[in-house]
């Protein structure tokens, strides 16, 4: 394996790792979302 191929391979691995980290972070953020209470919105409008 040449130096250029080695660099490209490690670059792709780092990109895949960061994609995985972002995916986990986004999943945790979505899980933490709470549904808005509809009654509270109606009270705020009145």
mmCIF file as Biopython writes it, N, C-alpha, C and O atoms, coordinates in Angstrom:
data_model
#
loop_
_atom_site.group_PDB
_atom_site.id
_atom_site.type_symbol
_atom_site.label_atom_id
_atom_site.label_alt_id
_atom_site.label_comp_id
_atom_site.label_asym_id
_atom_site.label_entity_id
_atom_site.label_seq_id
_atom_site.pdbx_PDB_ins_code
_atom_site.Cartn_x
_atom_site.Cartn_y
_atom_site.Cartn_z
_atom_site.occupancy
_atom_site.B_iso_or_equiv
_atom_site.auth_seq_id
_atom_site.auth_asym_id
_atom_site.pdbx_PDB_model_num
ATOM 1   N N  . UNK A ? 1  ? 0.850   -1.173 0.000  1.0 0.0 1  A 1 
ATOM 2   C CA . UNK A ? 1  ? 0.000   0.000  0.000  1.0 0.0 1  A 1 
ATOM 3   C C  . UNK A ? 1  ? 0.895   1.235  0.000  1.0 0.0 1  A 1 
ATOM 4   O O  . UNK A ? 1  ? 1.818   1.356  0.805  1.0 0.0 1  A 1 
ATOM 5   N N  . UNK A ? 2  ? 0.601   2.142  -0.916 1.0 0.0 2  A 1 
ATOM 6   C CA . UNK A ? 2  ? 1.409   3.355  -0.992 1.0 0.0 2  A 1 
ATOM 7   C C  . UNK A ? 2  ? 0.991   4.331  0.097  1.0 0.0 2  A 1 
ATOM 8   O O  . UNK A ? 2  ? -0.040  4.168  0.749  1.0 0.0 2  A 1 
ATOM 9   N N  . UNK A ? 3  ? 1.818   5.344  0.271  1.0 0.0 3  A 1 
ATOM 10  C CA . UNK A ? 3  ? 1.543   6.344  1.298  1.0 0.0 3  A 1 
ATOM 11  C C  . UNK A ? 3  ? 0.224   7.075  1.010  1.0 0.0 3  A 1 
ATOM 12  O O  . UNK A ? 3  ? -0.541  7.363  1.931  1.0 0.0 3  A 1 
ATOM 13  N N  . UNK A ? 4  ? -0.040  7.374  -0.267 1.0 0.0 4  A 1 
ATOM 14  C CA . UNK A ? 4  ? -1.271  8.079  -0.643 1.0 0.0 4  A 1 
ATOM 15  C C  . UNK A ? 4  ? -2.496  7.223  -0.334 1.0 0.0 4  A 1 
ATOM 16  O O  . UNK A ? 4  ? -3.479  7.727  0.208  1.0 0.0 4  A 1 
ATOM 17  N N  . UNK A ? 5  ? -2.448  5.936  -0.672 1.0 0.0 5  A 1 
ATOM 18  C CA . UNK A ? 5  ? -3.566  5.044  -0.372 1.0 0.0 5  A 1 
ATOM 19  C C  . UNK A ? 5  ? -3.772  4.913  1.122  1.0 0.0 5  A 1 
ATOM 20  O O  . UNK A ? 5  ? -4.908  4.859  1.593  1.0 0.0 5  A 1 
ATOM 21  N N  . UNK A ? 6  ? -2.696  4.864  1.862  1.0 0.0 6  A 1 
ATOM 22  C CA . UNK A ? 6  ? -2.779  4.772  3.317  1.0 0.0 6  A 1 
ATOM 23  C C  . UNK A ? 6  ? -3.448  6.008  3.893  1.0 0.0 6  A 1 
ATOM 24  O O  . UNK A ? 6  ? -4.280  5.904  4.794  1.0 0.0 6  A 1 
ATOM 25  N N  . UNK A ? 7  ? -3.087  7.185  3.374  1.0 0.0 7  A 1 
ATOM 26  C CA . UNK A ? 7  ? -3.686  8.432  3.852  1.0 0.0 7  A 1 
ATOM 27  C C  . UNK A ? 7  ? -5.176  8.472  3.535  1.0 0.0 7  A 1 
ATOM 28  O O  . UNK A ? 7  ? -5.979  8.863  4.382  1.0 0.0 7  A 1 
ATOM 29  N N  . UNK A ? 8  ? -5.554  8.071  2.320  1.0 0.0 8  A 1 
ATOM 30  C CA . UNK A ? 8  ? -6.968  8.074  1.938  1.0 0.0 8  A 1 
ATOM 31  C C  . UNK A ? 8  ? -7.773  7.120  2.796  1.0 0.0 8  A 1 
ATOM 32  O O  . UNK A ? 8  ? -8.899  7.431  3.186  1.0 0.0 8  A 1 
ATOM 33  N N  . UNK A ? 9  ? -7.207  5.960  3.092  1.0 0.0 9  A 1 
ATOM 34  C CA . UNK A ? 9  ? -7.895  4.992  3.927  1.0 0.0 9  A 1 
ATOM 35  C C  . UNK A ? 9  ? -8.118  5.557  5.321  1.0 0.0 9  A 1 
ATOM 36  O O  . UNK A ? 9  ? -9.219  5.444  5.861  1.0 0.0 9  A 1 
ATOM 37  N N  . UNK A ? 10 ? -7.096  6.162  5.912  1.0 0.0 10 A 1 
ATOM 38  C CA . UNK A ? 10 ? -7.262  6.702  7.256  1.0 0.0 10 A 1 
ATOM 39  C C  . UNK A ? 10 ? -8.212  7.891  7.248  1.0 0.0 10 A 1 
ATOM 40  O O  . UNK A ? 10 ? -8.940  8.106  8.217  1.0 0.0 10 A 1 
ATOM 41  N N  . UNK A ? 11 ? -8.214  8.669  6.166  1.0 0.0 11 A 1 
ATOM 42  C CA . UNK A ? 11 ? -9.143  9.795  6.061  1.0 0.0 11 A 1 
ATOM 43  C C  . UNK A ? 11 ? -10.580 9.284  6.045  1.0 0.0 11 A 1 
ATOM 44  O O  . UNK A ? 11 ? -11.451 9.851  6.705  1.0 0.0 11 A 1 
ATOM 45  N N  . UNK A ? 12 ? -10.825 8.224  5.299  1.0 0.0 12 A 1 
ATOM 46  C CA . UNK A ? 12 ? -12.172 7.661  5.232  1.0 0.0 12 A 1 
ATOM 47  C C  . UNK A ? 12 ? -12.590 7.079  6.580  1.0 0.0 12 A 1 
ATOM 48  O O  . UNK A ? 12 ? -13.758 7.163  6.961  1.0 0.0 12 A 1 
ATOM 49  N N  . UNK A ? 13 ? -11.657 6.504  7.285  1.0 0.0 13 A 1 
ATOM 50  C CA . UNK A ? 13 ? -11.987 5.946  8.597  1.0 0.0 13 A 1 
ATOM 51  C C  . UNK A ? 13 ? -12.333 7.050  9.580  1.0 0.0 13 A 1 
ATOM 52  O O  . UNK A ? 13 ? -13.251 6.893  10.386 1.0 0.0 13 A 1 
ATOM 53  N N  . UNK A ? 14 ? -11.613 8.163  9.526  1.0 0.0 14 A 1 
ATOM 54  C CA . UNK A ? 14 ? -11.911 9.292  10.413 1.0 0.0 14 A 1 
ATOM 55  C C  . UNK A ? 14 ? -13.271 9.886  10.062 1.0 0.0 14 A 1 
ATOM 56  O O  . UNK A ? 14 ? -14.046 10.237 10.951 1.0 0.0 14 A 1 
ATOM 57  N N  . UNK A ? 15 ? -13.562 10.001 8.765  1.0 0.0 15 A 1 
ATOM 58  C CA . UNK A ? 15 ? -14.869 10.506 8.343  1.0 0.0 15 A 1 
ATOM 59  C C  . UNK A ? 15 ? -15.986 9.590  8.835  1.0 0.0 15 A 1 
ATOM 60  O O  . UNK A ? 15 ? -17.020 10.071 9.299  1.0 0.0 15 A 1 
ATOM 61  N N  . UNK A ? 16 ? -15.792 8.296  8.741  1.0 0.0 16 A 1 
ATOM 62  C CA . UNK A ? 16 ? -16.803 7.348  9.204  1.0 0.0 16 A 1 
ATOM 63  C C  . UNK A ? 16 ? -16.988 7.446  10.711 1.0 0.0 16 A 1 
ATOM 64  O O  . UNK A ? 16 ? -18.110 7.364  11.211 1.0 0.0 16 A 1 
ATOM 65  N N  . UNK A ? 17 ? -15.892 7.620  11.431 1.0 0.0 17 A 1 
ATOM 66  C CA . UNK A ? 17 ? -15.975 7.756  12.885 1.0 0.0 17 A 1 
ATOM 67  C C  . UNK A ? 17 ? -16.751 9.009  13.268 1.0 0.0 17 A 1 
ATOM 68  O O  . UNK A ? 17 ? -17.622 8.953  14.137 1.0 0.0 17 A 1 
ATOM 69  N N  . UNK A ? 18 ? -16.448 10.137 12.634 1.0 0.0 18 A 1 
ATOM 70  C CA . UNK A ? 18 ? -17.170 11.370 12.961 1.0 0.0 18 A 1 
ATOM 71  C C  . UNK A ? 18 ? -18.639 11.269 12.563 1.0 0.0 18 A 1 
ATOM 72  O O  . UNK A ? 18 ? -19.501 11.799 13.264 1.0 0.0 18 A 1 
ATOM 73  N N  . UNK A ? 19 ? -18.938 10.604 11.457 1.0 0.0 19 A 1 
ATOM 74  C CA . UNK A ? 19 ? -20.337 10.394 11.080 1.0 0.0 19 A 1 
ATOM 75  C C  . UNK A ? 19 ? -21.061 9.582  12.151 1.0 0.0 19 A 1 
ATOM 76  O O  . UNK A ? 19 ? -22.205 9.880  12.494 1.0 0.0 19 A 1 
ATOM 77  N N  . UNK A ? 20 ? -20.402 8.572  12.670 1.0 0.0 20 A 1 
ATOM 78  C CA . UNK A ? 20 ? -20.996 7.758  13.727 1.0 0.0 20 A 1 
ATOM 79  C C  . UNK A ? 20 ? -21.223 8.550  14.999 1.0 0.0 20 A 1 
ATOM 80  O O  . UNK A ? 20 ? -22.252 8.400  15.657 1.0 0.0 20 A 1 
ATOM 81  N N  . UNK A ? 21 ? -20.264 9.392  15.343 1.0 0.0 21 A 1 
ATOM 82  C CA . UNK A ? 21 ? -20.404 10.217 16.550 1.0 0.0 21 A 1 
ATOM 83  C C  . UNK A ? 21 ? -21.576 11.180 16.393 1.0 0.0 21 A 1 
ATOM 84  O O  . UNK A ? 21 ? -22.379 11.342 17.312 1.0 0.0 21 A 1 
ATOM 85  N N  . UNK A ? 22 ? -21.673 11.821 15.223 1.0 0.0 22 A 1 
ATOM 86  C CA . UNK A ? 22 ? -22.807 12.721 14.980 1.0 0.0 22 A 1 
ATOM 87  C C  . UNK A ? 22 ? -24.130 11.964 15.022 1.0 0.0 22 A 1 
ATOM 88  O O  . UNK A ? 22 ? -25.118 12.478 15.547 1.0 0.0 22 A 1 
ATOM 89  N N  . UNK A ? 23 ? -24.162 10.770 14.484 1.0 0.0 23 A 1 
ATOM 90  C CA . UNK A ? 23 ? -25.397 9.986  14.482 1.0 0.0 23 A 1 
ATOM 91  C C  . UNK A ? 23 ? -25.841 9.663  15.901 1.0 0.0 23 A 1 
ATOM 92  O O  . UNK A ? 23 ? -27.026 9.763  16.220 1.0 0.0 23 A 1 
ATOM 93  N N  . UNK A ? 24 ? -24.906 9.281  16.746 1.0 0.0 24 A 1 
ATOM 94  C CA . UNK A ? 24 ? -25.241 8.978  18.141 1.0 0.0 24 A 1 
ATOM 95  C C  . UNK A ? 24 ? -25.706 10.240 18.853 1.0 0.0 24 A 1 
ATOM 96  O O  . UNK A ? 24 ? -26.692 10.207 19.589 1.0 0.0 24 A 1 
ATOM 97  N N  . UNK A ? 25 ? -25.005 11.357 18.640 1.0 0.0 25 A 1 
ATOM 98  C CA . UNK A ? 25 ? -25.381 12.615 19.292 1.0 0.0 25 A 1 
ATOM 99  C C  . UNK A ? 25 ? -26.777 13.056 18.864 1.0 0.0 25 A 1 
ATOM 100 O O  . UNK A ? 25 ? -27.583 13.467 19.699 1.0 0.0 25 A 1 
ATOM 101 N N  . UNK A ? 26 ? -27.064 12.974 17.579 1.0 0.0 26 A 1 
ATOM 102 C CA . UNK A ? 26 ? -28.389 13.366 17.097 1.0 0.0 26 A 1 
ATOM 103 C C  . UNK A ? 26 ? -29.476 12.449 17.651 1.0 0.0 26 A 1 
ATOM 104 O O  . UNK A ? 26 ? -30.564 12.911 17.996 1.0 0.0 26 A 1 
ATOM 105 N N  . UNK A ? 27 ? -29.189 11.167 17.737 1.0 0.0 27 A 1 
ATOM 106 C CA . UNK A ? 27 ? -30.158 10.230 18.297 1.0 0.0 27 A 1 
ATOM 107 C C  . UNK A ? 27 ? -30.459 10.576 19.741 1.0 0.0 27 A 1 
ATOM 108 O O  . UNK A ? 27 ? -31.620 10.572 20.150 1.0 0.0 27 A 1 
ATOM 109 N N  . UNK A ? 28 ? -29.431 10.875 20.516 1.0 0.0 28 A 1 
ATOM 110 C CA . UNK A ? 28 ? -29.648 11.241 21.913 1.0 0.0 28 A 1 
ATOM 111 C C  . UNK A ? 28 ? -30.434 12.543 22.032 1.0 0.0 28 A 1 
ATOM 112 O O  . UNK A ? 28 ? -31.273 12.678 22.923 1.0 0.0 28 A 1 
ATOM 113 N N  . UNK A ? 29 ? -30.176 13.490 21.155 1.0 0.0 29 A 1 
ATOM 114 C CA . UNK A ? 29 ? -30.933 14.741 21.183 1.0 0.0 29 A 1 
ATOM 115 C C  . UNK A ? 29 ? -32.401 14.508 20.847 1.0 0.0 29 A 1 
ATOM 116 O O  . UNK A ? 29 ? -33.279 15.104 21.471 1.0 0.0 29 A 1 
ATOM 117 N N  . UNK A ? 30 ? -32.676 13.654 19.876 1.0 0.0 30 A 1 
ATOM 118 C CA . UNK A ? 30 ? -34.061 13.384 19.496 1.0 0.0 30 A 1 
ATOM 119 C C  . UNK A ? 30 ? -34.784 12.657 20.611 1.0 0.0 30 A 1 
ATOM 120 O O  . UNK A ? 30 ? -35.955 12.937 20.870 1.0 0.0 30 A 1 
ATOM 121 N N  . UNK A ? 31 ? -34.121 11.741 21.269 1.0 0.0 31 A 1 
ATOM 122 C CA . UNK A ? 31 ? -34.740 11.008 22.370 1.0 0.0 31 A 1 
ATOM 123 C C  . UNK A ? 31 ? -35.121 11.958 23.494 1.0 0.0 31 A 1 
ATOM 124 O O  . UNK A ? 31 ? -36.129 11.744 24.168 1.0 0.0 31 A 1 
ATOM 125 N N  . UNK A ? 32 ? -34.331 13.006 23.705 1.0 0.0 32 A 1 
ATOM 126 C CA . UNK A ? 32 ? -34.581 13.949 24.784 1.0 0.0 32 A 1 
ATOM 127 C C  . UNK A ? 32 ? -35.673 14.965 24.467 1.0 0.0 32 A 1 
ATOM 128 O O  . UNK A ? 32 ? -36.116 15.682 25.365 1.0 0.0 32 A 1 
ATOM 129 N N  . UNK A ? 33 ? -36.122 15.046 23.202 1.0 0.0 33 A 1 
ATOM 130 C CA . UNK A ? 33 ? -37.172 16.005 22.867 1.0 0.0 33 A 1 
ATOM 131 C C  . UNK A ? 33 ? -38.459 15.641 23.588 1.0 0.0 33 A 1 
ATOM 132 O O  . UNK A ? 33 ? -38.846 14.474 23.664 1.0 0.0 33 A 1 
ATOM 133 N N  . UNK A ? 34 ? -39.096 16.646 24.102 1.0 0.0 34 A 1 
ATOM 134 C CA . UNK A ? 34 ? -40.361 16.418 24.793 1.0 0.0 34 A 1 
ATOM 135 C C  . UNK A ? 34 ? -41.477 17.024 23.946 1.0 0.0 34 A 1 
ATOM 136 O O  . UNK A ? 34 ? -41.295 18.070 23.323 1.0 0.0 34 A 1 
ATOM 137 N N  . UNK A ? 35 ? -42.619 16.368 23.927 1.0 0.0 35 A 1 
ATOM 138 C CA . UNK A ? 35 ? -43.744 16.883 23.160 1.0 0.0 35 A 1 
ATOM 139 C C  . UNK A ? 35 ? -44.314 18.110 23.855 1.0 0.0 35 A 1 
ATOM 140 O O  . UNK A ? 35 ? -44.392 18.168 25.083 1.0 0.0 35 A 1 
ATOM 141 N N  . UNK A ? 36 ? -44.707 19.078 23.056 1.0 0.0 36 A 1 
ATOM 142 C CA . UNK A ? 36 ? -45.266 20.308 23.598 1.0 0.0 36 A 1 
ATOM 143 C C  . UNK A ? 36 ? -46.682 20.035 24.082 1.0 0.0 36 A 1 
ATOM 144 O O  . UNK A ? 36 ? -47.463 19.352 23.419 1.0 0.0 36 A 1 
ATOM 145 N N  . UNK A ? 37 ? -46.994 20.577 25.240 1.0 0.0 37 A 1 
ATOM 146 C CA . UNK A ? 37 ? -48.318 20.409 25.815 1.0 0.0 37 A 1 
ATOM 147 C C  . UNK A ? 37 ? -49.294 21.318 25.064 1.0 0.0 37 A 1 
ATOM 148 O O  . UNK A ? 37 ? -49.143 22.539 25.088 1.0 0.0 37 A 1 
ATOM 149 N N  . UNK A ? 38 ? -50.281 20.740 24.407 1.0 0.0 38 A 1 
ATOM 150 C CA . UNK A ? 38 ? -51.241 21.500 23.603 1.0 0.0 38 A 1 
ATOM 151 C C  . UNK A ? 38 ? -52.053 22.439 24.485 1.0 0.0 38 A 1 
ATOM 152 O O  . UNK A ? 38 ? -52.338 23.563 24.072 1.0 0.0 38 A 1 
ATOM 153 N N  . UNK A ? 39 ? -52.431 22.015 25.680 1.0 0.0 39 A 1 
ATOM 154 C CA . UNK A ? 39 ? -53.201 22.874 26.579 1.0 0.0 39 A 1 
ATOM 155 C C  . UNK A ? 39 ? -52.414 24.121 26.955 1.0 0.0 39 A 1 
ATOM 156 O O  . UNK A ? 39 ? -52.992 25.202 27.072 1.0 0.0 39 A 1 
ATOM 157 N N  . UNK A ? 40 ? -51.130 23.990 27.143 1.0 0.0 40 A 1 
ATOM 158 C CA . UNK A ? 40 ? -50.299 25.142 27.485 1.0 0.0 40 A 1 
ATOM 159 C C  . UNK A ? 40 ? -50.275 26.139 26.336 1.0 0.0 40 A 1 
ATOM 160 O O  . UNK A ? 40 ? -50.280 27.348 26.570 1.0 0.0 40 A 1 
ATOM 161 N N  . UNK A ? 41 ? -50.250 25.661 25.117 1.0 0.0 41 A 1 
ATOM 162 C CA . UNK A ? 41 ? -50.264 26.558 23.955 1.0 0.0 41 A 1 
ATOM 163 C C  . UNK A ? 41 ? -51.599 27.291 23.879 1.0 0.0 41 A 1 
ATOM 164 O O  . UNK A ? 41 ? -51.632 28.489 23.596 1.0 0.0 41 A 1 
ATOM 165 N N  . UNK A ? 42 ? -52.694 26.589 24.128 1.0 0.0 42 A 1 
ATOM 166 C CA . UNK A ? 42 ? -54.011 27.228 24.101 1.0 0.0 42 A 1 
ATOM 167 C C  . UNK A ? 42 ? -54.113 28.304 25.171 1.0 0.0 42 A 1 
ATOM 168 O O  . UNK A ? 42 ? -54.678 29.368 24.919 1.0 0.0 42 A 1 
ATOM 169 N N  . UNK A ? 43 ? -53.578 28.048 26.355 1.0 0.0 43 A 1 
ATOM 170 C CA . UNK A ? 43 ? -53.606 29.045 27.428 1.0 0.0 43 A 1 
ATOM 171 C C  . UNK A ? 43 ? -52.788 30.270 27.060 1.0 0.0 43 A 1 
ATOM 172 O O  . UNK A ? 43 ? -53.177 31.394 27.381 1.0 0.0 43 A 1 
ATOM 173 N N  . UNK A ? 44 ? -51.667 30.069 26.393 1.0 0.0 44 A 1 
ATOM 174 C CA . UNK A ? 44 ? -50.813 31.191 26.016 1.0 0.0 44 A 1 
ATOM 175 C C  . UNK A ? 44 ? -51.490 32.066 24.963 1.0 0.0 44 A 1 
ATOM 176 O O  . UNK A ? 44 ? -51.260 33.275 24.929 1.0 0.0 44 A 1 
ATOM 177 N N  . UNK A ? 45 ? -52.311 31.478 24.112 1.0 0.0 45 A 1 
ATOM 178 C CA . UNK A ? 45 ? -52.990 32.248 23.062 1.0 0.0 45 A 1 
ATOM 179 C C  . UNK A ? 45 ? -54.131 33.088 23.627 1.0 0.0 45 A 1 
ATOM 180 O O  . UNK A ? 45 ? -54.471 34.124 23.056 1.0 0.0 45 A 1 
ATOM 181 N N  . UNK A ? 46 ? -54.723 32.664 24.729 1.0 0.0 46 A 1 
ATOM 182 C CA . UNK A ? 46 ? -55.873 33.392 25.308 1.0 0.0 46 A 1 
ATOM 183 C C  . UNK A ? 46 ? -55.439 34.549 26.119 1.0 0.0 46 A 1 
ATOM 184 O O  . UNK A ? 46 ? -56.275 35.263 26.673 1.0 0.0 46 A 1 
#
